[in-house]
XYZ file of C-alpha atoms in Angstrom:
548
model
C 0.000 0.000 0.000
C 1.067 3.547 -0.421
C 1.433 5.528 2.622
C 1.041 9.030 0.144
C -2.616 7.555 0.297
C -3.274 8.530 4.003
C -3.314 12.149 5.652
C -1.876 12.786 8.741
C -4.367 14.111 11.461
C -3.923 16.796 13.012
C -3.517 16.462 16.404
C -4.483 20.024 19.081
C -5.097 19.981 23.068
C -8.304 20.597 24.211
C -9.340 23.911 26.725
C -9.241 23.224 30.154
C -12.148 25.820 30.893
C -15.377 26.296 28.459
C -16.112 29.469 27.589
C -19.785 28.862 29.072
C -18.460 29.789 32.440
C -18.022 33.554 31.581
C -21.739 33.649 32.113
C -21.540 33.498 36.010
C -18.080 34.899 35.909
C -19.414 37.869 34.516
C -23.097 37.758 36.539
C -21.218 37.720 39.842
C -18.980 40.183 39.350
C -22.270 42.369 38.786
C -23.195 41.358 41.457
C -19.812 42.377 43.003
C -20.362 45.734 41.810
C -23.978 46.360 42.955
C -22.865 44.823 46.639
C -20.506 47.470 46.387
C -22.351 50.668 45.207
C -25.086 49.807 47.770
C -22.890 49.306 50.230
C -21.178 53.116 49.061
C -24.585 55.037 48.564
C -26.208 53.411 51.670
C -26.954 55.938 54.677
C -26.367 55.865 58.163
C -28.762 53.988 60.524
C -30.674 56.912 63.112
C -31.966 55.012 66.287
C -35.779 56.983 67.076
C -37.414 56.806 70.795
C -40.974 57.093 70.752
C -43.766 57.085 73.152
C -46.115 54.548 71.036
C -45.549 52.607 67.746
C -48.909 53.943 66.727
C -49.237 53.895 62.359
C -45.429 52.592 62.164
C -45.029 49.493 60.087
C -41.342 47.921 59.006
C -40.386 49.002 55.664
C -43.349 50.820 54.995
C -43.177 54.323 57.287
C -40.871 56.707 55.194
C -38.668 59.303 56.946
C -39.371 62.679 54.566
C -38.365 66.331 54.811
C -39.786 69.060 53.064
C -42.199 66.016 51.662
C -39.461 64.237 49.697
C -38.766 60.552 51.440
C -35.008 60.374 52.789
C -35.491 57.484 54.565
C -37.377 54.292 55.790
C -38.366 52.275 59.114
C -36.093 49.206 58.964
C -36.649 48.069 62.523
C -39.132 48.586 65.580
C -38.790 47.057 68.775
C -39.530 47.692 72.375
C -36.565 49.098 74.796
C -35.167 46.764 77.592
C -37.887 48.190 80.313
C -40.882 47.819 78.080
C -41.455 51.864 78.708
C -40.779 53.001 74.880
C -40.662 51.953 71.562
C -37.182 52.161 69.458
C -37.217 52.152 65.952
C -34.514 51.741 63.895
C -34.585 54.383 60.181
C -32.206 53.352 56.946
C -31.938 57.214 55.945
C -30.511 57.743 52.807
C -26.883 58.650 51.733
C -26.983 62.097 50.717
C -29.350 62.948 53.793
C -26.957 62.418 56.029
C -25.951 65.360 56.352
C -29.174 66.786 57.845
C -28.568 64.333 61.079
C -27.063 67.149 63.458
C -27.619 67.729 67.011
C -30.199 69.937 66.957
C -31.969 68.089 64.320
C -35.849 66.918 65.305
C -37.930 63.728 64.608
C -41.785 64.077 64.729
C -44.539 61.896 63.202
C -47.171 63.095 60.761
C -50.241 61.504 61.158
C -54.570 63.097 61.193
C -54.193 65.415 64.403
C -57.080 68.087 66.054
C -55.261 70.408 68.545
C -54.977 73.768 69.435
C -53.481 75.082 66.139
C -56.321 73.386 64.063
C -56.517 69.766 61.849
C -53.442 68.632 60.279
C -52.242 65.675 58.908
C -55.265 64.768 56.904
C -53.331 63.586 53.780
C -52.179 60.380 55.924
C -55.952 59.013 56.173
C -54.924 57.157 52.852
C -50.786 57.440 52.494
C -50.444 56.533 56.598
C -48.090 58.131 58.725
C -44.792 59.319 58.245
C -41.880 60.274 60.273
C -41.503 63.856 59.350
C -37.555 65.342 59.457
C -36.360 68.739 60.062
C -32.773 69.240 59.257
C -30.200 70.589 61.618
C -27.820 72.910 61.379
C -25.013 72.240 64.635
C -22.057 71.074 64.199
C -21.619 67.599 65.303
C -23.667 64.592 63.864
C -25.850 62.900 66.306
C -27.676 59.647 65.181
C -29.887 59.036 68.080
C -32.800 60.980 68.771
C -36.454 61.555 70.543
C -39.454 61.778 68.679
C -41.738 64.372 69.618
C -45.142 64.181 70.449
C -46.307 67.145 68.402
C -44.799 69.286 65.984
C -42.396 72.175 66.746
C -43.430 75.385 67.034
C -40.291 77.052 64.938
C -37.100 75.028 63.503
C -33.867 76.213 65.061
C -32.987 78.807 62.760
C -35.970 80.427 62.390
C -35.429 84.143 62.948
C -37.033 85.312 66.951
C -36.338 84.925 70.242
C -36.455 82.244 72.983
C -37.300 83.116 76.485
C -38.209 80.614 78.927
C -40.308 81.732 81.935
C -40.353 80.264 85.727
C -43.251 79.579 87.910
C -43.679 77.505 90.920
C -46.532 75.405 89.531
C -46.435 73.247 86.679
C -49.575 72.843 84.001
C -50.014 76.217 83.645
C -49.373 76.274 80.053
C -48.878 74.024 77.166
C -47.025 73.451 74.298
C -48.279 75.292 71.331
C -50.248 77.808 73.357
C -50.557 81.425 72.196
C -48.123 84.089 73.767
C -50.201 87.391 73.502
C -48.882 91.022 73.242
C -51.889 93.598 73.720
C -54.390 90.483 72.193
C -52.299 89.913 68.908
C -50.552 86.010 68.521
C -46.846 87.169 68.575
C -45.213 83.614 69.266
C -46.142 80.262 70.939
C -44.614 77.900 73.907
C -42.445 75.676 72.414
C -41.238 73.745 75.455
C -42.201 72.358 79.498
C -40.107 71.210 81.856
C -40.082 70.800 85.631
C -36.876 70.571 87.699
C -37.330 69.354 90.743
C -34.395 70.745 93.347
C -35.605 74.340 92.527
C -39.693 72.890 92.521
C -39.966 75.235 89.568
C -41.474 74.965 85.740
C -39.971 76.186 83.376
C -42.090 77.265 80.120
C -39.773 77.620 77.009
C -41.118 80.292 74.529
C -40.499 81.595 70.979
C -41.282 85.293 69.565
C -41.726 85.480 66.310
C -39.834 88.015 64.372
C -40.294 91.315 64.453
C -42.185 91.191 67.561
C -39.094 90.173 69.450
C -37.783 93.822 69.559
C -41.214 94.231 72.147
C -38.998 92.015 74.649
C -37.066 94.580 77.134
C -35.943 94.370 80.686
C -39.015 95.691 81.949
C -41.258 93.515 80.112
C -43.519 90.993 82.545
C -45.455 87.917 81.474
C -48.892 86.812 83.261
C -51.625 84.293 82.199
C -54.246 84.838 79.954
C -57.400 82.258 80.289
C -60.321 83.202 77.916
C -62.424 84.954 80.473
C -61.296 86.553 83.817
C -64.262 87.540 85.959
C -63.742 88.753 89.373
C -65.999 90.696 92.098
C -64.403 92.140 95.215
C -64.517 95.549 97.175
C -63.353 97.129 93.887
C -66.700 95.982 92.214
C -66.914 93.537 88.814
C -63.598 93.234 86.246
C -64.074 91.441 83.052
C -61.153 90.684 81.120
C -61.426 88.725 77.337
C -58.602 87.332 75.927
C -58.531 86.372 72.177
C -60.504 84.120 70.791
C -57.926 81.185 70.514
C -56.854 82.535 74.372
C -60.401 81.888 74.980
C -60.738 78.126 73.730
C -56.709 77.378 75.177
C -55.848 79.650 77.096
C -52.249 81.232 76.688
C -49.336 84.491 78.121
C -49.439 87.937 77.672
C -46.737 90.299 78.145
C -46.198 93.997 78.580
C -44.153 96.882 79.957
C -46.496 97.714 82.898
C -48.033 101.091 82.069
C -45.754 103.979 84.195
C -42.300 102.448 84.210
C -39.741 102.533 82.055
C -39.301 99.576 79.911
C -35.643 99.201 80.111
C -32.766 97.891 77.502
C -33.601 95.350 74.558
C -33.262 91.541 75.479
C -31.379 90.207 72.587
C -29.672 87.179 74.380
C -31.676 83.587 74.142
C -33.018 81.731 76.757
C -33.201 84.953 78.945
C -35.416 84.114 82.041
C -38.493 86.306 83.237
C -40.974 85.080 85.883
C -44.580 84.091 85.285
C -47.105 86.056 87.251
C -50.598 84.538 87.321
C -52.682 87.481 86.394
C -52.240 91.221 85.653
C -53.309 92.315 88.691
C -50.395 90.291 90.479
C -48.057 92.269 88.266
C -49.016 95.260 88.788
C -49.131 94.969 92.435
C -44.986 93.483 92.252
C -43.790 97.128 91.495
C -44.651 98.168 94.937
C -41.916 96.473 95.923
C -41.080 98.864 99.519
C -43.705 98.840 101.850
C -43.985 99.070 105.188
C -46.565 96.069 107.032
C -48.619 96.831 110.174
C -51.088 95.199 111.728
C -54.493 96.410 112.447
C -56.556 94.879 115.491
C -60.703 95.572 114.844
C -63.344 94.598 117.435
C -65.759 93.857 115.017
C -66.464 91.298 112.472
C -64.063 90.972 109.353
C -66.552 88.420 107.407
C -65.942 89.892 104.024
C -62.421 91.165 104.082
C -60.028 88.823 102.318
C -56.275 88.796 100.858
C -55.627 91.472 98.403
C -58.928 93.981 99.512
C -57.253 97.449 99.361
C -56.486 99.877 101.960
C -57.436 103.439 100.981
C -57.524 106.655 102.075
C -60.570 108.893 100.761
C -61.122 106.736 97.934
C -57.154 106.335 97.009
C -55.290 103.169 97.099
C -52.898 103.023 99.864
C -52.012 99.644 100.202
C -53.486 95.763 100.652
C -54.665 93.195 103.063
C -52.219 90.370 103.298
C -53.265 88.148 105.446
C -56.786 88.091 107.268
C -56.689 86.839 110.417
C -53.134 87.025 111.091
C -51.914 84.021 113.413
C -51.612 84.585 116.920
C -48.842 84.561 119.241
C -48.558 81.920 121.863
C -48.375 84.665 124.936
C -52.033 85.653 124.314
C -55.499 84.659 125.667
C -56.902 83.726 123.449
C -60.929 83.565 123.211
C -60.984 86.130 125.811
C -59.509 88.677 123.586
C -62.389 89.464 120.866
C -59.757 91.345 118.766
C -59.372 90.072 115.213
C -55.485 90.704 113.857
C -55.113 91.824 110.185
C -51.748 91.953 108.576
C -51.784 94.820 106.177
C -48.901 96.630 103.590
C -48.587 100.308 103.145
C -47.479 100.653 100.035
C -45.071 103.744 99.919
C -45.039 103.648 96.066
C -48.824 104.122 95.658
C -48.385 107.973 97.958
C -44.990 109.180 96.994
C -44.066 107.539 93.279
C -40.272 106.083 93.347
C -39.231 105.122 96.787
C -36.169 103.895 98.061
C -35.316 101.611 100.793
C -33.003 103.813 101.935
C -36.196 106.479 102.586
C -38.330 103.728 104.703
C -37.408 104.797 108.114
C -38.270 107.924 107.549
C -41.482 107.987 105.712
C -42.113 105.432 108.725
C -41.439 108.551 111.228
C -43.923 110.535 109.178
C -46.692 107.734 109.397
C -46.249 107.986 112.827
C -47.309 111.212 113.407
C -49.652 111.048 110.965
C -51.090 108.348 113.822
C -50.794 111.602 116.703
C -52.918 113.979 114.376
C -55.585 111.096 114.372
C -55.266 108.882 111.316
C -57.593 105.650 112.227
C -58.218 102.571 109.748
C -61.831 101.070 109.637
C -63.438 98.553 107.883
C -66.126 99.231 105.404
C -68.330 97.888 102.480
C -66.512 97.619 99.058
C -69.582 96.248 97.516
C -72.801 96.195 98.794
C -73.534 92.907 96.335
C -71.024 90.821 97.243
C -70.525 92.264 100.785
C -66.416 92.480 100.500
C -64.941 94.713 103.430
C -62.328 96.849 102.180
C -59.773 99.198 104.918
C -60.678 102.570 105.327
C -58.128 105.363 106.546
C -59.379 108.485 107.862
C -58.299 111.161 109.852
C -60.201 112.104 112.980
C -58.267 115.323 114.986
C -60.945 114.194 118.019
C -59.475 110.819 118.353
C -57.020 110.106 121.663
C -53.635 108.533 120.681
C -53.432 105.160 122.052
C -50.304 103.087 122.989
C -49.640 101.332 119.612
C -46.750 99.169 120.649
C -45.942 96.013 118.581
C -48.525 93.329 117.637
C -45.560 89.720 117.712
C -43.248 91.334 115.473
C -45.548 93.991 113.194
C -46.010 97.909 114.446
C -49.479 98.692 115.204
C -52.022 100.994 112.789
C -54.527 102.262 115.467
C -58.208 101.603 114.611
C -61.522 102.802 114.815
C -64.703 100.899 114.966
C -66.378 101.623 111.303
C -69.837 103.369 110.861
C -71.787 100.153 110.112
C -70.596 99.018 113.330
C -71.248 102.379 115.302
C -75.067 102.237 113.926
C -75.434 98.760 114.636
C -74.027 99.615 118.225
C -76.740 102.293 119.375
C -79.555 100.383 117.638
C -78.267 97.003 119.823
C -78.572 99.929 122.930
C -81.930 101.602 121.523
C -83.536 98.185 121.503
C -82.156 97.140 124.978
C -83.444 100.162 126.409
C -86.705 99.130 124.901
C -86.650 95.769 126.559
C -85.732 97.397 130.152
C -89.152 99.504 129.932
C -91.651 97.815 132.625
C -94.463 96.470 129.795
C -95.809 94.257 131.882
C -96.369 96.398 135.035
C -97.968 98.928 132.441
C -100.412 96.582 131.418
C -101.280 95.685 134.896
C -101.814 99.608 136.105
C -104.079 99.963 132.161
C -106.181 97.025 133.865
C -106.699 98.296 136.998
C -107.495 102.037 135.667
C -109.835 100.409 133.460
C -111.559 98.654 136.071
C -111.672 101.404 138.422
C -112.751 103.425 135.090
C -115.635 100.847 134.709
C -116.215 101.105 138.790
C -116.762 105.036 137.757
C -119.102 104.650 134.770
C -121.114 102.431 136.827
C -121.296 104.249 139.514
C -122.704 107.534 137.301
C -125.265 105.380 135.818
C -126.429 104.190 139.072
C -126.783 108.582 139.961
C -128.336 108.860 136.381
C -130.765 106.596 137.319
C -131.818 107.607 140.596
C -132.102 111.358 139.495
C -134.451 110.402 136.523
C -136.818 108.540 139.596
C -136.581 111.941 141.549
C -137.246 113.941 138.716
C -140.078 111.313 137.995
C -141.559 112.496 141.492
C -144.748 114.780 141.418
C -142.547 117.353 144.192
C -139.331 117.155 141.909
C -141.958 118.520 139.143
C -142.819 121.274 141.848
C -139.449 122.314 141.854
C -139.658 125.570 139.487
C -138.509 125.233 136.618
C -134.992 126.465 135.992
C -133.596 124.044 138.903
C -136.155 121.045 136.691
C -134.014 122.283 133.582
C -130.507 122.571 135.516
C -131.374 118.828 136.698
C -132.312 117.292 133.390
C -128.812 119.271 131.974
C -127.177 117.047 134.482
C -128.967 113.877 133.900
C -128.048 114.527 130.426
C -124.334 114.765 131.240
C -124.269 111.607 132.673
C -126.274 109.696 131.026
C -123.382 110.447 127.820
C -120.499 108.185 130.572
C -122.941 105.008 130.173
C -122.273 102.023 128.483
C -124.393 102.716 125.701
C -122.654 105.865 125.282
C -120.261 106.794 122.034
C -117.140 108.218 124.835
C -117.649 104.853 126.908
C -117.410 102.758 123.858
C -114.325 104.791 122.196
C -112.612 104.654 125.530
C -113.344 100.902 126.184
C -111.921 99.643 122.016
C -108.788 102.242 122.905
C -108.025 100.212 125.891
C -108.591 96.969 124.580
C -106.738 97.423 121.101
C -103.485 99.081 123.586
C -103.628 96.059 125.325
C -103.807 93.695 122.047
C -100.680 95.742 120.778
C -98.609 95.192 124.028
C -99.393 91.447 123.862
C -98.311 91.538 120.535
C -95.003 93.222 121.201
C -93.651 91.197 123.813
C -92.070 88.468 120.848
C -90.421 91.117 119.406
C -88.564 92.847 122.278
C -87.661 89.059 122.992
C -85.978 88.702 119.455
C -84.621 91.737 119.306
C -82.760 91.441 122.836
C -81.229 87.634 121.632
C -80.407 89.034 118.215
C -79.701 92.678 117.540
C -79.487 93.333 113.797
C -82.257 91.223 113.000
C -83.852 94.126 111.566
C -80.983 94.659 109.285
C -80.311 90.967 107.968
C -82.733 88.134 107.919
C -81.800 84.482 108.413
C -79.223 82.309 110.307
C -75.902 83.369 109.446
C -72.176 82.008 109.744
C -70.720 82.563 113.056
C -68.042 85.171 113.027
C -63.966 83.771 112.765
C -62.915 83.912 116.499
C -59.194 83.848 117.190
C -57.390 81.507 118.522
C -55.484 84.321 120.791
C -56.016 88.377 120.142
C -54.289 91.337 121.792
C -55.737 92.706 124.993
């Protein structure tokens, strides 16, 4: 055979790898590369502390600000104590930067408070966490969610104050703060600390009204409707209408002071008064106290009546009664202590401490030329008592001394007290006269008057039988005519007669009158003013001890 007949083959090595395995070469280094840019664009995780998982559901709740979605709930679990919920957010890479210290959480959801409804696009979307973007300096990733919405962001343009008072709940978050009725900012912020048993109420004025803020300024509370009666007579004070549903602060200058440099500074601290009346009343800071001792009743005289003179504020009542000291007797002194303020500022404008001794030398001989406090009626509806000064030049200068540690104001008793004083003596007098023994002598002058009458008709009667007599008829005629002119006289004192008969209903209606009048003088000695006022009433406040 010929071997030119036959080829040679051609002999090649086959590929260790097939070219089919590019396929997942290629789909996981894809996959590589999306691990890795989510891995780069992924945000931080922000751990959230609410109150109440209410309308937040894993990987549904968004985290948005200014409506655009930055965010999502990843996680939401309760904290180790089972007092709060924490949920875990997956915000978004390029929203990181808005997580700053000052940044704040809230959720969004269908709310009715005091600012009005909000929220209602949730009814069909559901809530959502709602974030405002900080602006501090260092990144914070845990924070507390509020319960409502903030008042202002952090950089809004205004002022924050925060104001003191020794209660807490006076005033809410959200409610109005006032300036002469106009909505000029809101409270923002409440918190209580408890070493200094203070609460601290953190406002915000809204630009421009923050240049009304000065050193001067004072803040009271506003409720919708402020009715009051007392010795001054009614005061009706009506807030705005929102002031009137929530409630809310007002502020002012107080109306003859100066109001002092601009507060600029944040967080400046004022105190909360609880009415307007309260701050005016604060201004009168020097003032001298004395007490005044009455002998009468002080039903009707409370804390804060005024002391005047002719009509003029003076000063107040501070305290009524005032306690007693433990060196007196008591229920045998019928004095009733009333611890009073003279305030200097009302009489003499701008006083200074430094003056007090001396305008206290000068109310003290003001006391020598006769100036006397007594109580009188403020209001005649309501029956408040108000402090009356007068002078009276007639008046002896007693020996004031000290009442525990307060100077004495001398006092006289006051004219309702005076008048019901000589009617109590009018009406004793009244009940000393001898009624009975009167009525006794009326009964025996009318018997003896009866004794008379009969006797007369018993002459009458025996002169008509003379006169009857043939020798009476002999008798000429001028004595027959003198006789029957007699006869005639008494036969007008019989019983038939119109005299006897007057005289007789006189005497018996007298007596009927004096019967009658006995109850009376018997009521009237047990209770004196019942003319005056009708009705059991309160006993009067007796001390426990009052000055001799």
């Amino acid at each position: 055979m010929n071997d030119d007949k036959y080829q040679k083959a051609d002999v090649q090595n086959l590929k260790q790898i097939s070219s089919i395995w590019l396929v997942p070469v290629i789909a996981l280094g894809i996959g590589i590369w999306m691990l890795a840019q989510y891995v780069t664009s992924k945000g931080p995780e922000v751990t959230l502390l609410l109150s109440t998982a209410e309308g937040i559901e894993v990987g549904k709740t968004e985290v948005k600000a200014l409506n655009v979605t930055v965010g999502v709930i990843s996680d939401v679990r309760l904290n180790d104590d089972y007092s709060a919920i924490i949920a875990t957010a997956q915000i978004n890479k390029d929203a990181a930067r808005m997580l700053r210290e000052d940044t704040l959480f809230w959720v969004v959801k269908p709310r009715i408070g005091k600012e009005g409804v909000s929220g209602l696009e949730t009814l069909l979307s559901g809530a959502y966490v709602q974030l405002q973007p900080g602006s501090g300096k260092e990144e914070k990733f845990e924070f507390d969610v509020l319960e409502v919405p903030p008042v202002a962001p952090p950089d809004a343009k205004g002022l924050r104050l925060v104001l003191y008072h020794k209660e807490a709940g006076k005033l809410g978050v959200g409610d109005p703060v006032l300036y002469e009725g106009f909505t000029v900012g809101r409270v923002e912020k409440m918190t209580f600390e408890p070493e200094a048993k203070k609460a601290n109420y953190q406002l915000f004025i809204f630009e421009p009204y923050d240049s009304l803020i000065r050193k001067k300024t004072r803040f009271w509370l506003t409720s919708g409707v402020d009715l009051k009666m007392s010795a001054e007579g009614f005061s009706l004070q009506i807030g705005s209408i929102e002031s009137l549903i929530t409630g809310g602060v007002s502020f002012r200058v107080p109306k003859g002071n100066e109001p002092g440099e601009l507060i600029t500074k944040d967080m400046s601290r004022f105190r909360l008064y609880n009415n307007l009346k309260q701050v005016r009343e604060r201004f009168f800071d020097e003032y001298l106290e004395y007490v005044m001792l009455f002998d009468e009743s002080v039903r009707g005289l409370n804390p804060g009546a005024p002391v005047e003179y002719r009509g003029l504020r003076i000063g107040t009542v501070r305290k009524v009664p005032l306690e007693l000291p433990s060196d007196r007797d008591g229920f045998s002194n019928r004095q009733i202590p009333v611890l009073v303020r003279i305030e200097l500022g009302r009489i003499y404008g701008e006083v200074e401490e430094e003056s007090l001794p001396r305008l206290k030398m000068s109310l003290e001989q003001e006391f020598k030329l006769g100036l006397r406090a007594s109580l009188k009626t403020g209001n005649l509806l309501t029956g408040a008592l108000l402090v009356d000064t007068e002078v009276y030049p007639d008046e002896v200068m007693p020996e004031l001394g000290k009442y525990s540690k307060y100077d004495i104001f001398p006092t006289k008793a006051g004219g309702f007290a005076q008048i019901q004083k000589q009617l109590g003596s009018i009406l004793t007098k009244i009940e000393e006269l001898p009624v009975e023994d009167t009525l006794v002598s009326l009964n025996l002058s009318l018997d003896a008057s009866q004794k008379t009458l009969l006797a007369a008709e018993n002459m009458a009667n025996e002169l008509a039988v003379l006169l009857a007599q043939k020798d009476t008829k002999a008798i000429p005629g001028e004595i027959r005519g003198s006789l029957q002119q007699i006869q005639d006289t008494l036969n007008g004192f019989g019983p038939d007669a119109e005299p006897y008969r007057n005289l007789e209903q006189a005497l018996a209606r007298f007596e009927q009158v004096m019967l009658e009048l006995q109850p009376v003088l018997r009521q009237l000695n047990d209770k004196p003013n019942s003319l005056i006022f009708t009705g059991e009433k309160a006993k009067d406040p007796i001390p426990v001890k009052g000055a001799k």
